[in-house]
């Protein structure tokens, strides 16, 4: 069928398939019955074609680092199945997920969106996710291929990575996704790799991906991430996104006529697009692109369970779980207590069906609501609190907010991200908006108005200009680096008085290169001062236990910018110090997208890391605090004692954050625990670490053989739950070479198994390793090489907790060419 279509298509029709029609759909060929399909952002939900801050509601699942902390591929596969259903509810046939870039540093803004610092753990979870999604006839899109481990200058930065490190660390999740999960789509990254944009990198897209690994799906650009015509097509980039095309269309037709691109190259790219349409069933039944909300009880239950599975208990001196019946007063304190921080920021955002805050979850779990005392203590938001209230939004043709509005909408939130406009007469590069609202000040005193805008904007209060986001506009750090840094202005307000707020927004001119965004965000807040901390201290002092909800939110953990450091923002560390001084029975619940420094660790009795676990946040946290669920997580990323202990943070800007358009991965394969092990740097909490509410006894490990053969070696460990409640444990297998011709990490994770056991129950972890698990990548031989000699198999509960050691031997050198299709 596909050959018949290709034979019938004109060159122009084949070319039309190789770029999007708009932001989210492909181009149909109506003459031949070729339908269009829709793609949707993931990875912790399926947003559909809506704005990043609105649109049809969708189920909000835990972010990827929380899934990484679960160490539970089977459960992640179930999530993939559920996400496929969510994608279908948005009319989408392709889900733009999972994200599998490696946690190189603790500062990457998208650290939360990636699974782990370890390529094997990342790969196993990605494979499970993809298999779940694709089992339902929806294509998964693994991203970002490759070297996108930072958000700093990501659209132009060159990640300079040697081939050994690429093959062993950064490419392995993609390789497994292709060879094991048969992923249908790959998304190229924005950055350059060793000087060449990944979207036009023939070694990456053709030699490695297609020739070495046998990938037969499509490669698409990240949005606005292609930069050329002939170069991208010849390198192996099939689909330019979004549309309408900038570099294909007539330009590509002419490139074929001029001999810069062979007709066969276009035909094969078009073949791959048509093959994808066939794989998602688009030829059998043209997709219904309409969108609706799908809120299923089974999805709610799965999200709640995933939240517990990924929560990591970092410290517990016996205070947890809390006993409901013995608590007369519990203080629920912190900036994340009454706020439901359910996801990170950027393109992973969705309009969640609902959000349960920790305070709401605790209230629902306790029969006596009067036993709960609450205080925020301080704020941790990076941007001014977004305006909430009834807003009138008027759209005008042209950029002057003049004449009659073309369209009028209502909104309840002062944030707008326009992919589409509400009327055909409006164009994204030539429209304006007037947003108006009235509000009543609740308190007297100094308030702060803040605004950030991609485009030009001015905010007025009762007709007086308060924030000028027009004159002198310069690019800053918001909206993927397309908006200005937030401008803030203090204003004195009077309690009880009604004010009229107006914002005029003018769309930005189109850009020839890079991302063009039309977005606006404005907010209003009364700063919290010393009294807020005093109030929190008083509530803590009057309670039996204080639970402190601290961390960050999606304004910090977001696409488009990296973190400035690994400290808790705002006055949160001060808040912890003051609360623990008032009540030593303090538990800290952390919400971050990665590691944080903990100078306060010795002063608290418990620390629970819950990441951003989705819409059931509050219920999942209450389950964990009161023992209705087990914290089943283990760290997927090392928590260093201080930022300088990270392998990428050396003080040399060429290594991080980058210099002169290049960031050099000088640490090579020594990322995460590989660095801490091999360089003797003691972590705060090691990779793979996590406590639980029960205890386990492990038997000595036993191996099926002492010599490595083609079928590998299977290691078994019996694990017994010797506690009095159900729980889970993770058995980790690391391989340690006893000698090597090259420098290698002290040990590397090669297999793992998670066991869930009832009280008194015994289970057996079975872990298989094969010759490649002993290998490193030999660049000169262009092959994975396992040297002959002795190795130790280490059975561990974390990177620093070795429980058993088995000596094995590789009797002869083993080589597998880079083009070997097995893994």
Short mmCIF file of C-alpha atoms in Angstrom, two decimals, residues 338-738:
data_model
loop_
_atom_site.label_atom_id
_atom_site.label_comp_id
_atom_site.label_asym_id
_atom_site.label_seq_id
_atom_site.Cartn_x
_atom_site.Cartn_y
_atom_site.Cartn_z
CA UNK A 338 -1.36 24.51 51.00
CA UNK A 339 -0.09 24.74 47.42
CA UNK A 340 -0.42 21.66 45.23
CA UNK A 341 2.94 21.49 43.44
CA UNK A 342 2.03 18.56 41.22
CA UNK A 343 4.34 18.97 38.20
CA UNK A 344 7.34 20.76 36.79
CA UNK A 345 7.26 23.62 34.30
CA UNK A 346 7.70 24.02 30.57
CA UNK A 347 6.26 21.80 27.85
CA UNK A 348 5.52 19.04 30.38
CA UNK A 349 2.72 21.14 31.90
CA UNK A 350 -0.88 20.06 31.54
CA UNK A 351 -4.23 21.31 32.80
CA UNK A 352 -4.72 18.73 35.55
CA UNK A 353 -8.21 17.45 36.35
CA UNK A 354 -7.65 18.58 39.93
CA UNK A 355 -4.78 19.15 42.36
CA UNK A 356 -4.79 17.90 45.94
CA UNK A 357 -2.48 19.87 48.22
CA UNK A 358 -0.71 18.23 51.17
CA UNK A 359 -2.87 20.23 53.57
CA UNK A 360 -6.03 18.98 51.86
CA UNK A 361 -4.72 15.41 51.85
CA UNK A 362 -3.89 15.50 55.57
CA UNK A 363 -7.29 17.00 56.38
CA UNK A 364 -8.98 14.23 54.43
CA UNK A 365 -6.92 11.58 56.25
CA UNK A 366 -7.64 12.84 59.78
CA UNK A 367 -11.11 12.65 61.26
CA UNK A 368 -10.51 15.67 63.50
CA UNK A 369 -9.77 18.66 61.26
CA UNK A 370 -9.39 20.83 64.38
CA UNK A 371 -6.16 19.01 65.18
CA UNK A 372 -4.45 20.60 62.17
CA UNK A 373 -2.64 23.91 62.50
CA UNK A 374 -1.35 25.59 59.36
CA UNK A 375 1.06 28.37 58.46
CA UNK A 376 2.96 29.06 55.24
CA UNK A 377 5.98 30.57 56.97
CA UNK A 378 7.54 31.91 53.77
CA UNK A 379 7.29 31.75 50.02
CA UNK A 380 9.44 29.83 47.53
CA UNK A 381 8.03 31.00 44.19
CA UNK A 382 10.45 32.37 41.60
CA UNK A 383 7.82 34.55 39.95
CA UNK A 384 5.16 36.74 41.52
CA UNK A 385 2.05 34.74 42.38
CA UNK A 386 -0.06 34.63 39.25
CA UNK A 387 -3.19 36.79 39.28
CA UNK A 388 -6.32 34.79 40.08
CA UNK A 389 -9.77 36.17 39.40
CA UNK A 390 -12.29 36.80 36.65
CA UNK A 391 -10.58 38.29 33.61
CA UNK A 392 -11.96 39.63 30.34
CA UNK A 393 -9.67 38.96 27.38
CA UNK A 394 -10.25 40.98 24.20
CA UNK A 395 -8.39 40.11 20.98
CA UNK A 396 -7.61 42.68 18.27
CA UNK A 397 -6.23 42.38 14.76
CA UNK A 398 -2.97 44.29 14.52
CA UNK A 399 -0.66 45.27 17.34
CA UNK A 400 -2.30 48.42 18.71
CA UNK A 401 -5.31 47.14 20.70
CA UNK A 402 -7.46 49.41 18.52
CA UNK A 403 -10.88 49.08 16.93
CA UNK A 404 -13.50 46.54 17.83
CA UNK A 405 -12.32 43.28 19.40
CA UNK A 406 -12.30 40.37 16.97
CA UNK A 407 -12.96 37.93 19.81
CA UNK A 408 -13.60 38.06 23.55
CA UNK A 409 -12.94 35.32 26.12
CA UNK A 410 -13.08 34.85 29.87
CA UNK A 411 -10.23 33.57 31.97
CA UNK A 412 -9.56 32.93 35.65
CA UNK A 413 -5.78 33.16 35.63
CA UNK A 414 -3.33 35.85 34.54
CA UNK A 415 -1.19 33.59 32.37
CA UNK A 416 -1.58 33.05 28.63
CA UNK A 417 0.42 30.93 26.22
CA UNK A 418 -0.96 31.21 22.71
CA UNK A 419 -0.43 28.34 20.28
CA UNK A 420 -3.70 29.11 18.56
CA UNK A 421 -5.95 32.16 18.52
CA UNK A 422 -9.74 32.23 18.92
CA UNK A 423 -10.58 33.70 15.50
CA UNK A 424 -9.38 33.09 11.95
CA UNK A 425 -8.83 36.82 11.44
CA UNK A 426 -6.07 36.82 14.05
CA UNK A 427 -2.46 35.98 13.20
CA UNK A 428 0.13 34.95 15.76
CA UNK A 429 2.61 37.53 14.47
CA UNK A 430 0.10 40.39 14.18
CA UNK A 431 -2.41 40.52 17.03
CA UNK A 432 -2.89 42.28 20.34
CA UNK A 433 -4.79 41.57 23.54
CA UNK A 434 -6.33 43.66 26.29
CA UNK A 435 -6.87 41.88 29.59
CA UNK A 436 -9.03 43.60 32.18
CA UNK A 437 -10.13 42.74 35.70
CA UNK A 438 -11.27 44.29 38.93
CA UNK A 439 -10.13 43.06 42.32
CA UNK A 440 -10.56 44.02 45.93
CA UNK A 441 -7.50 44.33 48.14
CA UNK A 442 -7.78 42.10 51.19
CA UNK A 443 -4.96 43.75 53.14
CA UNK A 444 -3.41 47.17 53.32
CA UNK A 445 0.26 47.62 52.70
CA UNK A 446 2.88 47.13 50.07
CA UNK A 447 2.03 44.64 47.32
CA UNK A 448 4.16 43.63 44.38
CA UNK A 449 2.95 43.52 40.78
CA UNK A 450 5.06 41.36 38.46
CA UNK A 451 4.93 40.67 34.74
CA UNK A 452 6.91 38.72 32.16
CA UNK A 453 6.04 38.72 28.47
CA UNK A 454 7.16 37.14 25.21
CA UNK A 455 6.01 40.02 23.08
CA UNK A 456 5.46 43.53 24.48
CA UNK A 457 3.12 44.39 27.34
CA UNK A 458 2.14 47.12 29.77
CA UNK A 459 0.26 46.70 33.04
CA UNK A 460 -1.93 49.52 34.35
CA UNK A 461 -3.63 49.96 37.72
CA UNK A 462 -6.58 52.35 37.64
CA UNK A 463 -5.19 53.72 34.40
CA UNK A 464 -1.69 54.37 35.73
CA UNK A 465 1.25 52.50 34.18
CA UNK A 466 2.72 50.19 36.84
CA UNK A 467 4.83 47.63 34.96
CA UNK A 468 6.38 48.56 31.62
CA UNK A 469 7.22 45.43 29.66
CA UNK A 470 7.46 47.42 26.43
CA UNK A 471 10.08 50.17 26.49
CA UNK A 472 13.57 48.72 26.58
CA UNK A 473 12.33 45.11 26.40
CA UNK A 474 15.20 42.60 26.49
CA UNK A 475 15.24 38.82 26.36
CA UNK A 476 15.44 37.07 29.74
CA UNK A 477 14.96 33.66 31.28
CA UNK A 478 11.23 32.96 31.01
CA UNK A 479 9.15 31.05 28.46
CA UNK A 480 12.12 29.06 27.12
CA UNK A 481 14.26 32.18 26.96
CA UNK A 482 11.85 34.10 24.71
CA UNK A 483 10.41 36.43 27.38
CA UNK A 484 11.97 39.12 29.54
CA UNK A 485 13.07 38.59 33.11
CA UNK A 486 10.07 39.33 35.33
CA UNK A 487 9.65 43.03 36.05
CA UNK A 488 8.34 43.89 39.51
CA UNK A 489 6.89 47.09 40.95
CA UNK A 490 5.82 47.68 44.57
CA UNK A 491 2.46 49.44 45.05
CA UNK A 492 0.64 50.44 48.24
CA UNK A 493 -2.92 49.06 48.33
CA UNK A 494 -5.77 49.76 50.75
CA UNK A 495 -7.82 46.97 52.26
CA UNK A 496 -11.39 46.92 51.00
CA UNK A 497 -10.74 49.17 48.02
CA UNK A 498 -11.57 47.93 44.50
CA UNK A 499 -8.97 48.39 41.77
CA UNK A 500 -9.13 48.08 37.99
CA UNK A 501 -6.27 46.20 36.36
CA UNK A 502 -5.53 46.39 32.62
CA UNK A 503 -2.81 44.69 30.60
CA UNK A 504 -2.17 45.51 26.94
CA UNK A 505 -0.18 42.83 25.09
CA UNK A 506 1.33 43.11 21.60
CA UNK A 507 2.50 40.02 19.70
CA UNK A 508 6.20 39.73 18.82
CA UNK A 509 7.41 39.97 15.21
CA UNK A 510 8.26 36.63 13.56
CA UNK A 511 11.81 35.34 13.88
CA UNK A 512 13.78 33.69 11.13
CA UNK A 513 15.57 31.38 13.57
CA UNK A 514 14.67 29.69 16.83
CA UNK A 515 11.48 29.56 18.85
CA UNK A 516 8.82 32.23 18.49
CA UNK A 517 6.54 32.32 21.53
CA UNK A 518 3.52 34.48 22.30
CA UNK A 519 3.00 34.48 26.05
CA UNK A 520 2.06 36.70 28.96
CA UNK A 521 2.07 36.24 32.71
CA UNK A 522 1.26 38.77 35.39
CA UNK A 523 0.81 38.46 39.11
CA UNK A 524 0.18 40.19 42.39
CA UNK A 525 1.25 39.30 45.92
CA UNK A 526 1.80 40.75 49.36
CA UNK A 527 5.30 39.69 50.45
CA UNK A 528 5.56 37.52 53.53
CA UNK A 529 7.91 38.93 56.13
CA UNK A 530 9.20 38.07 59.58
CA UNK A 531 5.72 37.74 61.05
CA UNK A 532 4.94 34.81 58.75
CA UNK A 533 7.90 32.88 60.15
CA UNK A 534 6.91 33.82 63.69
CA UNK A 535 3.40 32.51 63.04
CA UNK A 536 4.80 29.21 61.73
CA UNK A 537 7.07 28.86 64.78
CA UNK A 538 4.11 29.46 67.09
CA UNK A 539 2.03 26.79 65.35
CA UNK A 540 4.90 24.33 65.53
CA UNK A 541 5.52 24.99 69.21
CA UNK A 542 1.86 24.33 70.01
CA UNK A 543 1.78 20.98 68.18
CA UNK A 544 2.86 17.41 68.85
CA UNK A 545 4.63 17.20 65.52
CA UNK A 546 5.51 19.64 62.76
CA UNK A 547 5.49 18.56 59.13
CA UNK A 548 7.37 21.03 56.93
CA UNK A 549 6.53 21.08 53.23
CA UNK A 550 9.43 22.78 51.49
CA UNK A 551 11.23 22.66 48.17
CA UNK A 552 10.65 24.28 44.83
CA UNK A 553 7.91 24.45 42.21
CA UNK A 554 7.50 24.41 38.43
CA UNK A 555 8.83 27.95 38.16
CA UNK A 556 12.23 26.71 39.35
CA UNK A 557 12.17 23.18 37.95
CA UNK A 558 11.32 24.06 34.40
CA UNK A 559 12.32 23.84 30.80
CA UNK A 560 14.20 26.89 29.59
CA UNK A 561 16.56 27.59 32.48
CA UNK A 562 18.88 25.83 34.90
CA UNK A 563 18.88 26.28 38.66
CA UNK A 564 21.24 28.81 40.21
CA UNK A 565 22.32 26.42 43.00
CA UNK A 566 21.19 23.41 45.07
CA UNK A 567 19.84 25.36 48.05
CA UNK A 568 16.20 25.73 48.99
CA UNK A 569 15.03 29.09 47.59
CA UNK A 570 13.75 31.96 49.68
CA UNK A 571 13.82 31.75 53.48
CA UNK A 572 13.05 28.03 53.66
CA UNK A 573 16.29 27.01 55.36
CA UNK A 574 15.69 29.68 57.99
CA UNK A 575 12.14 28.40 58.39
CA UNK A 576 13.42 24.85 59.01
CA UNK A 577 15.94 26.08 61.57
CA UNK A 578 13.32 28.11 63.46
CA UNK A 579 10.65 25.39 63.42
CA UNK A 580 13.01 22.63 64.58
CA UNK A 581 14.15 24.86 67.42
CA UNK A 582 10.52 25.25 68.50
CA UNK A 583 9.55 21.61 67.99
CA UNK A 584 12.19 18.86 67.69
CA UNK A 585 9.54 16.46 66.37
CA UNK A 586 9.85 17.84 62.87
CA UNK A 587 9.54 15.97 59.57
CA UNK A 588 10.57 17.60 56.31
CA UNK A 589 8.71 16.68 53.13
CA UNK A 590 10.73 17.74 50.10
CA UNK A 591 9.39 18.63 46.68
CA UNK A 592 12.19 19.22 44.22
CA UNK A 593 13.14 17.98 40.77
CA UNK A 594 16.56 16.88 41.97
CA UNK A 595 19.03 17.00 44.85
CA UNK A 596 19.29 19.78 47.41
CA UNK A 597 21.89 20.60 50.00
CA UNK A 598 20.67 19.93 53.56
CA UNK A 599 22.60 21.93 56.17
CA UNK A 600 19.61 21.36 58.45
CA UNK A 601 19.57 17.54 58.14
CA UNK A 602 20.81 16.74 61.67
CA UNK A 603 18.09 18.90 63.23
CA UNK A 604 15.06 17.07 61.81
CA UNK A 605 13.77 13.62 62.68
CA UNK A 606 12.59 12.61 59.24
CA UNK A 607 13.02 13.57 55.58
CA UNK A 608 10.70 12.34 52.84
CA UNK A 609 11.38 13.25 49.19
CA UNK A 610 8.17 13.13 47.15
CA UNK A 611 9.25 15.05 43.99
CA UNK A 612 6.23 16.22 41.91
CA UNK A 613 3.91 13.20 42.08
CA UNK A 614 0.92 14.37 40.07
CA UNK A 615 -2.64 15.37 40.85
CA UNK A 616 -2.98 12.99 43.83
CA UNK A 617 -0.09 14.69 45.66
CA UNK A 618 -1.92 15.39 48.91
CA UNK A 619 -3.53 11.98 49.18
CA UNK A 620 -0.26 10.18 48.37
CA UNK A 621 1.64 12.24 50.96
CA UNK A 622 -0.99 11.57 53.63
CA UNK A 623 -0.82 7.85 52.81
CA UNK A 624 2.93 7.93 53.39
CA UNK A 625 2.94 10.07 56.53
CA UNK A 626 0.31 7.96 58.29
CA UNK A 627 1.54 4.58 57.10
CA UNK A 628 -1.31 3.71 54.76
CA UNK A 629 1.34 3.29 52.07
CA UNK A 630 5.01 2.40 52.07
CA UNK A 631 7.60 4.87 50.73
CA UNK A 632 8.86 2.56 48.01
CA UNK A 633 11.41 4.81 46.31
CA UNK A 634 15.17 4.64 45.96
CA UNK A 635 17.23 7.58 44.75
CA UNK A 636 17.74 7.66 40.98
CA UNK A 637 20.31 10.42 41.41
CA UNK A 638 23.09 10.88 43.94
CA UNK A 639 22.46 13.64 46.46
CA UNK A 640 25.86 15.29 47.00
CA UNK A 641 26.73 17.06 50.23
CA UNK A 642 27.39 20.25 48.30
CA UNK A 643 27.11 21.39 44.71
CA UNK A 644 30.88 21.37 44.23
CA UNK A 645 30.87 17.59 44.79
CA UNK A 646 29.10 17.06 41.47
CA UNK A 647 31.34 15.84 38.64
CA UNK A 648 30.20 18.61 36.28
CA UNK A 649 30.78 21.43 38.78
CA UNK A 650 34.52 22.01 38.66
CA UNK A 651 34.74 25.78 38.58
CA UNK A 652 35.68 25.66 34.91
CA UNK A 653 32.84 27.32 32.94
CA UNK A 654 33.81 25.34 29.84
CA UNK A 655 32.67 22.18 31.66
CA UNK A 656 29.55 23.79 33.15
CA UNK A 657 27.58 25.86 32.24
CA UNK A 658 29.49 26.26 28.98
CA UNK A 659 31.73 28.84 27.38
CA UNK A 660 31.82 30.37 23.91
CA UNK A 661 28.96 28.18 22.74
CA UNK A 662 30.48 24.88 23.90
CA UNK A 663 30.02 22.77 27.03
CA UNK A 664 32.68 20.08 27.46
CA UNK A 665 31.72 16.84 29.17
CA UNK A 666 35.21 16.54 30.62
CA UNK A 667 34.17 13.99 33.26
CA UNK A 668 33.55 11.42 30.53
CA UNK A 669 31.82 8.33 31.87
CA UNK A 670 32.30 9.40 35.49
CA UNK A 671 28.79 10.74 36.04
CA UNK A 672 26.83 10.50 39.28
CA UNK A 673 27.79 7.60 41.52
CA UNK A 674 30.52 6.63 39.07
CA UNK A 675 32.21 9.91 40.00
CA UNK A 676 31.58 9.60 43.74
CA UNK A 677 32.85 5.99 43.81
CA UNK A 678 35.89 6.41 41.64
CA UNK A 679 36.99 9.81 42.93
CA UNK A 680 36.34 9.10 46.60
CA UNK A 681 33.69 11.81 47.07
CA UNK A 682 31.31 10.87 49.88
CA UNK A 683 27.68 11.67 49.03
CA UNK A 684 25.01 12.98 51.34
CA UNK A 685 22.74 10.18 50.13
CA UNK A 686 24.01 7.63 47.60
CA UNK A 687 22.43 6.53 44.36
CA UNK A 688 19.92 3.74 45.01
CA UNK A 689 19.37 4.72 48.66
CA UNK A 690 16.01 4.69 50.40
CA UNK A 691 14.48 3.60 53.69
CA UNK A 692 11.14 1.96 54.39
CA UNK A 693 8.75 1.17 57.20
CA UNK A 694 9.70 -2.50 57.48
CA UNK A 695 12.95 -4.52 57.56
CA UNK A 696 14.42 -7.07 55.16
CA UNK A 697 16.98 -9.83 55.44
CA UNK A 698 18.97 -10.85 52.36
CA UNK A 699 20.60 -14.21 51.75
CA UNK A 700 24.04 -14.52 50.28
CA UNK A 701 23.88 -14.16 46.52
CA UNK A 702 24.39 -17.24 44.38
CA UNK A 703 25.39 -17.40 40.72
CA UNK A 704 24.43 -19.86 38.02
CA UNK A 705 28.03 -19.97 36.79
CA UNK A 706 31.45 -18.55 37.55
CA UNK A 707 32.53 -18.14 33.92
CA UNK A 708 30.73 -15.74 31.61
CA UNK A 709 29.25 -17.41 28.56
CA UNK A 710 27.06 -16.37 25.68
CA UNK A 711 23.91 -17.02 27.73
CA UNK A 712 25.15 -14.92 30.62
CA UNK A 713 25.10 -15.50 34.36
CA UNK A 714 22.02 -15.39 36.57
CA UNK A 715 22.39 -14.26 40.16
CA UNK A 716 19.73 -15.03 42.77
CA UNK A 717 19.14 -13.42 46.16
CA UNK A 718 16.45 -14.43 48.64
CA UNK A 719 14.84 -11.47 50.38
CA UNK A 720 12.69 -11.92 53.49
CA UNK A 721 10.46 -9.29 55.04
CA UNK A 722 11.27 -9.64 58.74
CA UNK A 723 9.12 -6.70 59.79
CA UNK A 724 5.48 -6.55 60.72
CA UNK A 725 4.06 -4.79 57.67
CA UNK A 726 4.08 -5.04 53.90
CA UNK A 727 6.91 -3.31 52.08
CA UNK A 728 9.29 -3.34 49.14
CA UNK A 729 13.02 -3.55 48.60
CA UNK A 730 15.26 -3.09 45.58
CA UNK A 731 18.13 -5.49 44.87
CA UNK A 732 20.81 -3.81 42.77
CA UNK A 733 23.54 -5.60 40.83
CA UNK A 734 26.76 -3.77 40.00
CA UNK A 735 29.75 -5.06 38.02
CA UNK A 736 33.27 -4.20 39.11
CA UNK A 737 36.23 -4.93 36.79
CA UNK A 738 39.28 -6.00 38.81
#
